[in-house]
XYZ file of N, CA, C and O in Angstrom:
788
model
N -88.493 -47.681 47.790
C -87.595 -48.031 46.918
C -87.812 -46.906 45.808
O -88.324 -47.448 44.648
N -86.743 -46.123 45.583
C -86.818 -45.148 44.050
C -85.994 -45.874 43.425
O -84.858 -46.109 43.508
N -86.309 -45.378 41.937
C -84.880 -46.060 41.124
C -84.938 -44.704 40.289
O -85.785 -44.061 39.687
N -83.773 -44.370 39.830
C -83.084 -43.671 38.618
C -82.877 -44.471 37.720
O -81.946 -45.348 37.830
N -82.882 -43.156 36.438
C -81.980 -44.031 35.553
C -81.006 -42.994 35.155
O -81.254 -41.655 35.032
N -80.034 -43.647 34.922
C -78.538 -42.991 34.374
C -78.504 -42.950 33.102
O -77.929 -44.358 32.832
N -78.432 -41.909 32.296
C -78.247 -42.173 31.281
C -76.390 -42.387 30.471
O -75.709 -41.505 31.517
N -76.061 -43.176 29.540
C -74.379 -43.137 29.148
C -74.774 -43.166 28.120
O -75.286 -44.084 27.211
N -73.774 -42.293 27.138
C -73.889 -42.420 25.888
C -72.705 -42.992 25.372
O -71.667 -42.852 25.927
N -72.889 -43.784 24.789
C -71.891 -44.522 24.014
C -71.775 -43.988 22.642
O -72.756 -44.421 21.798
N -70.629 -44.133 22.019
C -70.235 -43.965 20.587
C -70.124 -45.187 19.920
O -68.970 -45.921 20.351
N -70.396 -45.560 19.269
C -70.471 -46.967 18.608
C -69.843 -46.488 17.259
O -70.352 -46.196 16.098
N -68.255 -46.540 17.171
C -67.476 -46.525 15.671
C -67.478 -47.741 14.945
O -67.048 -48.982 15.452
N -67.325 -47.258 13.587
C -67.083 -48.558 13.262
C -65.620 -48.827 12.859
O -64.628 -47.561 13.007
N -64.971 -49.974 12.907
C -63.881 -50.196 12.963
C -63.682 -51.663 11.966
O -64.804 -52.166 11.401
N -62.078 -52.048 11.869
C -61.966 -53.280 11.205
C -62.660 -53.019 9.365
O -63.190 -54.363 9.515
N -62.350 -52.065 9.207
C -62.961 -51.978 7.745
C -64.386 -51.960 7.447
O -64.608 -51.930 6.529
N -65.077 -51.503 8.483
C -66.203 -51.031 8.810
C -66.469 -49.999 7.735
O -65.521 -48.945 8.181
N -67.630 -49.452 7.415
C -67.478 -48.040 7.069
C -67.526 -47.062 7.978
O -67.871 -47.222 8.849
N -67.161 -45.974 7.591
C -66.677 -45.004 8.301
C -68.013 -44.222 9.069
O -67.837 -42.872 8.429
N -68.137 -44.484 10.479
C -69.174 -43.491 10.830
C -69.585 -44.135 11.958
O -69.270 -45.322 12.479
N -70.499 -43.091 12.794
C -70.804 -43.283 14.244
C -71.978 -43.232 14.365
O -72.302 -42.341 14.033
N -72.553 -43.852 15.514
C -73.848 -43.466 16.006
C -73.742 -43.222 17.468
O -73.467 -44.100 18.184
N -74.596 -42.354 17.960
C -74.729 -42.435 19.337
C -75.852 -42.660 20.156
O -77.162 -42.614 19.143
N -75.632 -43.845 20.746
C -77.221 -44.672 21.324
C -76.884 -44.514 23.008
O -76.309 -44.572 23.611
N -78.280 -44.217 23.470
C -77.870 -44.259 24.733
C -78.667 -45.359 25.401
O -79.603 -45.967 25.052
N -77.686 -45.582 26.192
C -77.581 -47.152 27.319
C -78.467 -46.223 28.618
O -77.963 -45.672 29.134
N -78.922 -47.069 29.265
C -79.526 -46.572 30.512
C -79.165 -47.938 31.605
O -79.325 -48.718 31.100
N -78.863 -47.059 32.599
C -78.373 -48.510 33.662
C -79.499 -48.379 35.059
O -79.776 -46.669 35.257
N -79.707 -49.235 35.202
C -80.817 -49.011 36.366
C -79.991 -48.899 37.591
O -79.057 -49.296 37.985
N -80.391 -47.729 38.468
C -79.091 -47.355 39.583
C -80.638 -47.109 40.952
O -80.977 -46.467 40.835
N -79.803 -47.769 41.988
C -80.672 -48.190 43.500
C -80.136 -47.498 44.039
O -79.060 -48.091 44.867
N -79.979 -46.107 45.060
C -79.327 -45.260 45.885
C -79.219 -46.326 47.246
O -78.303 -46.055 48.022
N -80.410 -47.019 47.101
C -80.680 -47.741 48.360
C -79.991 -49.232 48.823
O -80.015 -49.639 49.811
N -79.592 -49.598 47.796
C -79.068 -50.914 47.688
C -77.775 -51.481 48.085
O -76.903 -50.361 47.929
N -77.487 -52.303 48.301
C -76.122 -52.758 49.036
C -75.375 -53.331 48.112
O -75.998 -54.688 47.488
N -74.025 -52.991 47.324
C -73.924 -53.499 46.195
C -72.490 -54.385 46.599
O -71.478 -53.937 47.593
N -72.147 -55.199 46.059
C -70.808 -56.224 46.886
C -70.396 -56.065 45.775
O -70.464 -55.960 44.661
N -68.767 -56.810 45.626
C -67.723 -56.894 44.478
C -68.573 -57.655 43.349
O -68.331 -57.253 42.305
N -69.039 -58.750 43.857
C -69.604 -59.264 42.527
C -71.266 -59.025 41.902
O -71.294 -59.421 40.980
N -71.906 -57.859 42.566
C -72.813 -57.441 41.873
C -72.487 -56.055 41.317
O -73.269 -55.490 40.240
N -71.238 -55.936 41.180
C -70.665 -54.692 40.101
C -70.272 -55.146 39.237
O -69.330 -56.189 38.772
N -70.848 -54.643 37.816
C -69.977 -55.235 36.283
C -69.677 -54.171 35.544
O -70.164 -52.825 36.039
N -68.855 -53.665 35.409
C -67.911 -52.934 34.406
C -68.162 -52.918 32.823
O -68.167 -53.791 32.321
N -68.156 -51.757 32.221
C -68.546 -51.529 30.832
C -67.552 -51.722 30.199
O -66.219 -51.012 30.641
N -66.818 -52.698 29.599
C -65.657 -52.867 28.515
C -65.856 -53.633 27.395
O -66.355 -54.624 27.337
N -65.020 -53.086 26.441
C -65.360 -53.421 25.084
C -66.677 -54.203 24.790
O -67.091 -55.077 24.217
N -67.559 -53.057 24.781
C -68.912 -53.163 24.311
C -69.795 -54.073 25.192
O -70.682 -54.497 25.289
N -68.997 -54.633 26.663
C -69.674 -55.780 27.679
C -70.754 -54.687 28.377
O -69.518 -54.752 29.424
N -71.300 -54.625 28.404
C -72.097 -53.705 29.655
C -72.821 -55.512 30.667
O -72.244 -56.037 30.177
N -73.569 -54.379 31.772
C -73.959 -55.373 32.533
C -74.709 -56.649 32.068
O -74.644 -57.858 32.178
N -75.462 -56.335 31.309
C -76.675 -57.212 30.407
C -76.157 -57.789 29.567
O -76.668 -58.786 29.240
N -74.914 -57.534 28.950
C -74.426 -58.140 28.079
C -73.681 -59.167 28.384
O -73.501 -60.750 28.108
N -72.973 -59.188 29.570
C -72.394 -60.139 30.575
C -73.025 -60.877 31.181
O -72.785 -62.273 31.001
N -74.551 -60.604 31.433
C -75.552 -61.868 31.933
C -75.755 -62.717 30.748
O -76.105 -63.651 31.120
N -75.875 -61.648 29.513
C -76.240 -62.577 28.492
C -75.490 -63.597 28.325
O -75.601 -64.979 28.257
N -74.091 -63.243 28.163
C -73.090 -64.433 28.112
C -72.976 -65.378 29.036
O -72.833 -66.985 29.024
N -73.210 -64.996 30.215
C -73.256 -66.313 31.387
C -74.563 -67.056 31.098
O -74.692 -68.463 31.409
N -75.475 -66.614 30.691
C -77.055 -67.165 30.466
C -76.884 -68.338 29.283
O -77.012 -69.156 29.487
N -76.300 -67.547 28.339
C -76.280 -68.520 27.098
C -74.932 -69.432 27.033
O -75.078 -70.654 27.221
N -73.858 -69.463 28.012
C -72.757 -70.488 28.061
C -73.377 -71.595 29.304
O -72.704 -72.302 29.139
N -74.538 -71.186 30.113
C -74.560 -72.085 31.135
C -75.643 -73.263 30.151
O -75.905 -74.157 30.584
N -76.596 -72.286 29.693
C -77.295 -73.134 28.727
C -76.620 -74.149 27.737
O -76.901 -75.246 28.032
N -75.654 -73.638 27.408
C -74.721 -74.232 26.489
C -74.096 -75.646 27.122
O -73.932 -76.916 26.833
N -73.503 -75.333 28.444
C -72.969 -76.349 29.296
C -73.851 -77.411 29.622
O -73.463 -78.670 29.757
N -75.463 -77.354 30.106
C -76.271 -78.325 30.001
C -76.248 -79.338 28.890
O -76.883 -80.465 29.203
N -75.792 -78.714 27.690
C -75.833 -79.998 26.513
C -74.477 -80.215 26.167
O -74.578 -80.951 25.169
N -73.520 -80.065 27.155
C -72.182 -80.458 26.735
C -71.477 -79.649 25.612
O -70.720 -79.991 25.009
N -71.963 -78.413 25.394
C -71.249 -77.731 24.564
C -69.861 -76.810 25.256
O -70.222 -76.482 26.378
N -69.612 -76.864 24.345
C -67.984 -75.335 24.602
C -68.992 -74.084 24.992
O -69.372 -73.573 24.414
N -68.234 -73.580 25.899
C -68.882 -71.703 26.273
C -68.302 -70.739 25.086
O -67.328 -71.455 24.344
N -68.880 -70.144 24.928
C -68.738 -68.835 23.837
C -67.804 -68.095 24.357
O -67.714 -67.394 25.369
N -66.844 -67.596 23.527
C -65.998 -66.397 24.143
C -66.444 -65.110 23.155
O -66.587 -65.331 22.244
N -65.958 -63.859 24.158
C -66.428 -62.617 22.931
C -65.636 -62.527 22.224
O -64.183 -61.882 22.434
N -65.811 -62.442 20.749
C -64.921 -62.163 19.915
C -65.049 -60.546 19.707
O -66.219 -59.609 19.818
N -63.791 -60.147 19.500
C -63.884 -58.455 19.262
C -64.512 -57.926 18.169
O -65.264 -56.932 18.361
N -64.125 -58.709 17.174
C -65.040 -58.293 15.760
C -66.629 -58.636 15.920
O -67.323 -57.343 15.237
N -66.958 -59.391 16.197
C -68.290 -59.799 16.559
C -69.023 -58.848 17.775
O -70.236 -58.395 17.396
N -68.231 -58.372 18.530
C -68.660 -57.355 19.619
C -68.950 -55.735 18.694
O -70.337 -55.475 19.159
N -68.251 -55.846 17.894
C -68.224 -54.615 17.464
C -69.593 -54.782 16.222
O -70.679 -53.725 16.008
N -69.494 -55.896 15.607
C -70.746 -55.809 14.611
C -72.120 -56.090 15.170
O -72.835 -55.552 14.748
N -72.027 -56.708 16.443
C -73.576 -56.666 17.309
C -73.803 -55.461 17.857
O -75.135 -55.348 17.800
N -73.218 -54.735 18.255
C -73.196 -53.767 19.009
C -73.562 -52.552 17.601
O -74.678 -51.628 17.997
N -72.856 -52.627 16.854
C -73.415 -51.841 15.615
C -74.530 -51.588 15.433
O -75.270 -50.971 14.846
N -74.981 -53.462 15.112
C -76.434 -53.455 14.225
C -77.452 -53.229 15.441
O -78.196 -52.868 15.026
N -77.333 -53.578 16.572
C -78.204 -53.359 17.853
C -78.528 -51.666 17.556
O -79.699 -51.100 17.633
N -77.330 -50.721 17.621
C -77.689 -49.266 17.380
C -78.047 -49.088 16.501
O -78.608 -47.734 16.570
N -77.413 -49.619 15.089
C -78.630 -49.049 14.094
C -79.995 -49.439 14.313
O -80.575 -48.095 13.143
N -80.077 -50.194 14.811
C -81.599 -50.567 14.734
C -82.673 -49.763 15.509
O -83.673 -49.270 15.455
N -81.998 -48.851 16.883
C -82.487 -48.441 17.359
C -82.369 -47.471 17.262
O -83.698 -46.172 17.491
N -81.405 -46.578 16.635
C -81.294 -44.972 16.301
C -82.349 -44.812 14.759
O -82.887 -43.813 14.721
N -82.369 -45.882 13.845
C -83.336 -45.606 12.466
C -84.722 -46.404 12.743
O -85.314 -46.391 11.705
N -84.929 -46.753 13.848
C -85.940 -47.624 14.005
C -86.534 -48.545 12.627
O -87.775 -48.622 12.099
N -85.934 -49.776 12.677
C -86.025 -50.872 12.294
C -85.653 -52.259 12.709
O -84.944 -52.233 14.022
N -86.470 -53.097 12.655
C -86.226 -54.743 13.010
C -85.844 -55.639 11.798
O -86.970 -56.302 11.453
N -84.736 -55.925 11.655
C -84.381 -56.565 10.342
C -83.057 -57.311 10.581
O -82.173 -56.297 10.772
N -82.944 -58.367 9.733
C -81.201 -58.998 9.873
C -80.354 -58.130 8.952
O -79.097 -57.758 8.902
N -81.419 -57.483 7.706
C -80.847 -56.359 6.850
C -80.661 -55.052 7.239
O -81.514 -54.325 7.557
N -79.313 -54.553 7.437
C -79.386 -53.214 8.041
C -79.267 -52.002 7.206
O -79.988 -52.302 6.329
N -79.317 -51.181 7.984
C -79.648 -49.664 7.001
C -78.615 -49.133 5.500
O -79.418 -48.487 4.970
N -77.784 -50.247 5.715
C -76.747 -50.133 4.600
C -76.973 -51.071 3.712
O -76.523 -51.269 2.565
N -78.049 -51.845 3.673
C -78.388 -52.722 3.045
C -77.343 -54.674 3.059
O -77.615 -55.416 2.257
N -76.555 -54.373 4.120
C -76.012 -55.590 4.390
C -76.686 -56.535 5.036
O -77.608 -56.525 6.037
N -76.011 -57.957 4.372
C -76.999 -58.970 5.461
C -75.818 -59.199 6.539
O -74.947 -58.900 6.702
N -76.256 -60.259 7.450
C -75.269 -60.327 8.619
C -73.832 -60.789 8.199
O -73.003 -60.561 8.766
N -73.976 -61.655 7.142
C -72.437 -62.198 6.776
C -71.661 -61.024 6.334
O -70.390 -61.072 6.424
N -72.249 -59.946 5.510
C -71.162 -58.979 4.877
C -71.135 -58.273 6.073
O -69.840 -57.838 5.856
N -71.664 -57.752 6.790
C -71.863 -57.096 7.835
C -70.623 -57.594 8.782
O -69.868 -57.009 9.231
N -70.487 -58.791 9.490
C -69.755 -59.165 9.979
C -68.159 -59.268 9.505
O -67.000 -58.926 9.764
N -68.157 -59.415 7.928
C -66.791 -59.797 7.049
C -66.431 -58.113 7.461
O -65.318 -58.159 7.576
N -66.898 -57.335 7.197
C -66.923 -55.403 7.190
C -66.212 -55.055 8.718
O -65.506 -54.548 8.485
N -66.734 -55.901 9.584
C -66.411 -55.677 10.930
C -65.286 -56.745 11.258
O -64.415 -56.426 12.555
N -64.559 -57.242 10.149
C -63.410 -58.366 10.926
C -63.674 -59.828 10.543
O -62.851 -60.187 10.866
N -64.986 -60.331 10.706
C -65.211 -61.768 11.005
C -65.440 -62.112 9.329
O -66.756 -62.522 9.648
N -64.750 -62.401 8.710
C -64.777 -62.725 7.644
C -64.523 -64.379 7.286
O -64.608 -64.672 5.920
N -64.133 -64.355 8.338
C -63.687 -66.642 7.969
C -64.771 -67.342 7.353
O -66.363 -67.477 7.373
N -64.301 -68.217 6.749
C -64.990 -69.277 6.075
C -65.520 -70.651 6.928
O -64.797 -71.163 7.196
N -66.318 -69.720 7.762
C -66.646 -71.149 8.642
C -68.418 -70.556 9.168
O -68.627 -69.983 8.780
N -68.727 -71.537 10.497
C -70.217 -71.486 10.679
C -70.542 -70.123 11.350
O -69.498 -69.057 12.287
N -71.233 -69.221 10.692
C -71.783 -68.081 11.435
C -73.359 -67.992 11.744
O -74.319 -68.767 10.786
N -73.619 -67.213 12.669
C -75.374 -66.990 12.554
C -75.753 -66.075 13.441
O -74.304 -65.228 13.879
N -76.802 -65.130 13.246
C -77.118 -63.960 14.007
C -78.515 -64.069 14.488
O -79.367 -64.830 13.790
N -78.678 -64.035 16.162
C -80.315 -63.404 16.153
C -80.376 -61.977 16.466
O -79.322 -61.390 16.872
N -81.583 -61.647 16.389
C -81.924 -60.161 16.585
C -83.133 -60.147 17.492
O -84.180 -61.196 17.303
N -83.649 -59.193 18.653
C -84.451 -59.439 19.404
C -84.718 -58.016 19.649
O -83.831 -57.302 19.338
N -85.815 -57.824 20.084
C -86.643 -56.276 20.491
C -87.575 -56.412 21.307
O -88.365 -57.265 21.165
N -87.580 -55.056 22.239
C -88.796 -55.461 23.301
C -88.216 -55.362 24.879
O -88.783 -55.090 25.378
N -87.220 -56.346 24.615
C -86.557 -56.522 26.265
C -85.682 -56.155 26.484
O -84.593 -55.709 25.757
N -85.670 -55.187 27.712
C -84.154 -54.532 28.525
C -83.186 -55.833 28.810
O -82.196 -55.247 29.236
N -83.789 -56.487 29.728
C -82.761 -57.366 30.239
C -82.672 -58.832 29.545
O -82.956 -59.100 28.656
N -81.086 -59.123 30.092
C -80.911 -60.451 29.104
C -81.661 -61.686 29.471
O -82.112 -62.405 28.305
N -81.879 -61.673 30.625
C -83.008 -63.011 30.675
C -84.258 -63.044 29.918
O -84.253 -64.199 29.338
N -84.569 -61.741 29.853
C -85.743 -61.837 29.065
C -85.758 -62.251 27.396
O -86.534 -63.112 26.648
N -84.443 -61.419 27.151
C -84.088 -61.649 25.628
C -83.431 -63.346 25.571
O -83.979 -63.730 24.601
N -82.889 -63.706 26.704
C -82.559 -65.163 26.375
C -83.458 -66.137 25.987
O -83.992 -67.087 25.390
N -84.491 -66.263 27.126
C -85.709 -66.758 27.182
C -86.759 -66.533 25.808
O -87.187 -67.607 25.541
N -87.256 -65.521 25.355
C -87.760 -65.038 24.240
C -87.103 -66.151 22.874
O -87.525 -66.742 22.399
N -85.510 -66.128 22.830
C -84.815 -66.561 21.989
C -84.712 -68.089 22.096
O -84.915 -69.271 21.153
N -85.048 -68.659 23.156
C -84.750 -70.280 23.846
C -86.492 -70.707 23.487
O -86.311 -71.781 22.805
N -87.537 -69.855 23.812
C -88.394 -70.534 23.196
C -89.542 -69.985 21.874
O -90.610 -70.699 21.752
N -88.929 -69.359 21.360
C -89.687 -68.788 20.413
C -90.142 -69.816 18.776
O -88.783 -70.340 18.756
N -91.091 -69.912 18.755
C -91.241 -70.912 18.096
C -90.500 -70.745 16.462
O -90.175 -71.567 15.993
N -90.562 -69.815 15.853
C -89.972 -69.373 14.561
C -90.260 -70.245 13.499
O -89.983 -70.995 12.906
N -91.906 -70.002 13.069
C -92.561 -70.970 12.273
C -91.724 -70.917 10.698
O -91.243 -69.666 10.329
N -91.952 -72.059 10.278
C -91.377 -71.795 9.034
C -92.596 -71.856 7.595
O -93.751 -71.573 8.472
N -92.904 -71.829 6.945
C -93.912 -71.699 5.480
C -94.766 -72.454 5.719
O -95.780 -72.069 5.434
N -94.394 -73.885 6.335
C -96.034 -74.524 6.512
C -96.347 -74.228 8.061
O -97.506 -75.098 8.015
N -95.656 -73.011 9.020
C -96.496 -73.211 10.072
C -95.775 -73.925 11.254
O -95.839 -73.519 12.345
N -94.797 -74.808 10.780
C -94.471 -75.786 11.864
C -93.189 -75.057 12.379
O -92.394 -74.155 12.096
N -92.718 -75.377 13.597
C -91.979 -74.504 14.654
C -90.439 -74.940 14.265
O -90.218 -76.334 14.039
N -89.524 -74.068 14.060
C -88.171 -74.233 13.495
C -87.303 -74.280 14.631
O -86.015 -74.787 15.317
N -87.832 -73.083 15.505
C -86.889 -73.197 17.084
C -85.357 -72.239 16.563
O -84.452 -72.852 17.315
N -85.567 -71.458 15.505
C -84.360 -71.174 15.005
C -83.048 -70.528 15.639
O -81.923 -70.672 16.087
N -83.920 -69.587 16.767
C -83.101 -68.911 17.441
C -82.726 -69.597 18.515
O -81.008 -69.683 18.837
N -83.357 -70.781 19.116
C -82.738 -71.537 20.148
C -81.329 -72.476 19.344
O -80.379 -72.552 20.207
N -81.695 -73.063 18.256
C -80.838 -73.674 17.399
C -79.551 -72.896 17.116
O -78.553 -73.148 17.433
N -79.522 -71.892 17.207
C -77.996 -70.763 16.746
C -77.517 -70.905 18.317
O -76.436 -70.559 18.422
N -78.128 -70.689 19.419
C -77.527 -70.549 20.824
C -76.716 -71.931 20.990
O -75.852 -71.889 21.788
N -77.403 -73.329 20.723
C -76.970 -74.346 21.160
C -76.389 -74.588 19.756
O -75.906 -75.924 19.569
N -75.710 -74.290 18.645
C -74.875 -74.214 17.616
C -73.448 -75.216 18.122
O -72.961 -74.427 18.337
N -73.326 -76.538 18.342
C -72.309 -76.807 18.578
C -70.720 -76.381 17.838
O -69.612 -76.671 17.997
N -70.933 -75.975 16.622
C -69.911 -75.813 15.863
C -69.370 -74.364 16.172
O -68.469 -73.538 15.745
N -70.213 -73.429 17.130
C -69.858 -71.947 17.516
C -68.789 -72.074 18.627
O -69.165 -72.505 19.295
N -68.086 -70.931 18.123
C -67.009 -70.889 19.407
C -66.779 -69.462 19.899
O -66.413 -69.385 21.203
N -67.654 -68.479 19.072
C -67.254 -66.916 19.655
C -68.996 -66.555 19.509
O -69.266 -66.967 18.571
N -69.232 -65.425 20.292
C -69.950 -64.602 20.327
C -69.791 -63.106 20.242
O -69.168 -62.477 20.572
N -70.535 -62.502 19.735
C -70.550 -60.976 19.578
C -72.406 -60.713 20.471
O -73.245 -61.114 20.202
N -72.240 -59.308 21.510
C -73.765 -59.663 21.988
C -73.650 -57.838 22.166
O -72.914 -56.797 22.688
N -74.843 -57.427 21.359
C -74.854 -55.962 21.419
C -76.575 -55.674 21.818
O -77.277 -56.404 21.577
N -76.361 -54.220 22.571
C -77.826 -54.078 22.897
C -77.799 -52.948 23.332
O -76.877 -51.739 23.507
N -78.823 -51.825 22.931
C -78.826 -50.465 22.649
C -80.283 -50.172 22.607
O -81.288 -50.771 22.817
N -80.658 -48.991 22.998
C -81.992 -48.260 23.341
C -82.208 -47.179 22.407
O -81.021 -46.416 22.394
N -83.414 -47.191 22.063
C -83.090 -45.634 21.194
C -85.067 -45.324 21.438
O -86.050 -46.030 21.493
N -84.790 -44.268 22.025
C -86.126 -43.668 22.886
C -87.362 -43.570 21.897
O -88.177 -43.694 22.496
N -86.896 -43.195 20.611
C -87.900 -43.070 19.712
C -88.091 -44.348 18.514
O -89.055 -43.972 18.033
N -87.797 -45.078 18.938
C -88.326 -46.587 18.720
C -89.155 -46.925 18.573
O -89.531 -46.787 19.750
N -89.781 -47.835 17.953
C -90.548 -48.718 18.498
C -90.644 -49.600 19.408
O -91.978 -49.775 20.065
N -89.407 -50.226 19.339
C -89.546 -51.279 20.553
C -88.585 -50.815 21.592
O -88.369 -51.641 22.705
N -87.975 -49.786 21.380
C -87.072 -49.640 22.828
C -85.473 -50.143 22.747
O -84.615 -49.425 22.232
N -85.719 -51.315 23.180
C -84.767 -51.942 23.479
C -84.092 -52.926 22.456
O -85.125 -53.731 21.407
N -83.121 -53.082 21.456
C -82.453 -54.153 20.619
C -81.407 -54.796 21.014
O -80.577 -53.690 21.235
N -81.600 -55.849 20.700
C -80.520 -56.883 20.673
C -79.792 -57.765 19.520
O -80.823 -58.074 18.893
N -78.731 -58.026 19.345
C -78.570 -58.468 18.307
C -76.998 -59.524 18.865
O -76.288 -59.084 19.658
N -76.921 -61.069 18.453
C -75.803 -61.831 18.810
C -75.617 -62.130 17.470
O -76.177 -62.665 16.390
N -74.181 -62.468 17.158
C -73.522 -62.739 15.942
C -72.498 -63.781 16.519
O -72.074 -63.587 17.564
N -73.075 -64.790 16.042
C -72.095 -66.113 16.339
C -71.063 -66.636 15.582
O -70.885 -66.332 13.748
N -69.907 -67.023 15.599
C -68.498 -67.867 14.771
C -68.138 -69.120 15.345
O -67.978 -69.155 16.244
N -68.061 -69.796 14.188
C -67.604 -70.835 14.129
C -65.861 -70.713 14.564
O -65.202 -71.616 14.881
N -65.212 -70.020 14.267
C -63.556 -69.824 14.360
C -63.312 -68.707 15.308
O -63.746 -67.463 15.808
N -62.489 -68.876 16.518
C -62.389 -68.184 17.667
C -61.428 -67.342 16.993
O -59.816 -67.771 17.090
N -61.628 -66.180 17.191
C -60.587 -65.209 16.488
C -59.568 -64.211 17.906
O -60.068 -64.839 18.906
N -59.431 -63.013 17.547
C -59.339 -62.115 18.925
C -60.383 -62.497 19.818
O -61.642 -61.580 19.322
N -60.509 -62.682 21.266
C -61.142 -62.352 21.790
C -61.021 -61.313 23.059
O -59.753 -61.622 23.200
N -62.239 -60.923 23.544
C -62.061 -60.528 24.824
C -61.500 -61.199 26.203
O -61.834 -62.064 26.351
N -60.366 -60.559 26.755
C -59.956 -61.111 27.846
C -60.534 -61.561 29.134
O -61.282 -60.545 29.460
N -60.464 -62.247 29.945
C -61.137 -62.275 31.101
C -62.767 -63.109 31.155
O -63.215 -63.205 32.106
N -62.616 -63.607 29.830
C -64.195 -64.463 29.792
C -64.517 -65.726 29.043
O -63.727 -66.318 28.440
């Protein structure tokens, strides 16, 4: 069975009060011409939600359900913020919560339209192409504090009971150190969400 990679160019444009700039980021979709696709195995790219982003939303909501927590809805503002952040890290080859414009996650979320006085958080990851691998990394990562004790901060973000919405961004940079970059932005107030999720 042969696999081909189809490049899809996505322009991540700044919106909702964010700086006026755009980054071209190449996304790759695995394509197997010999597989049988069913209606349930096809996913559509809409509002920044590619197949892997949709898979991640399913994983995190299933995980939260195990703990009796409400499912997260994709926020339009947080999808824009997280997609921009992943694209920026991939295009500019860095890995940090402070973006290339010097903004922390909360400033960036506000500039993309999510500036509410509510619980907010961000997870970033790099090196994994799939939602499952990224989810597993965040679920099990030790995240040691200054004394070396595990805090599991990424996992705690995913299970924070105050969160109601999420933004999920995934981008690929061919010349970057890690290849794939992921960002999830979380918020405690349900703003404008993407219908159907």
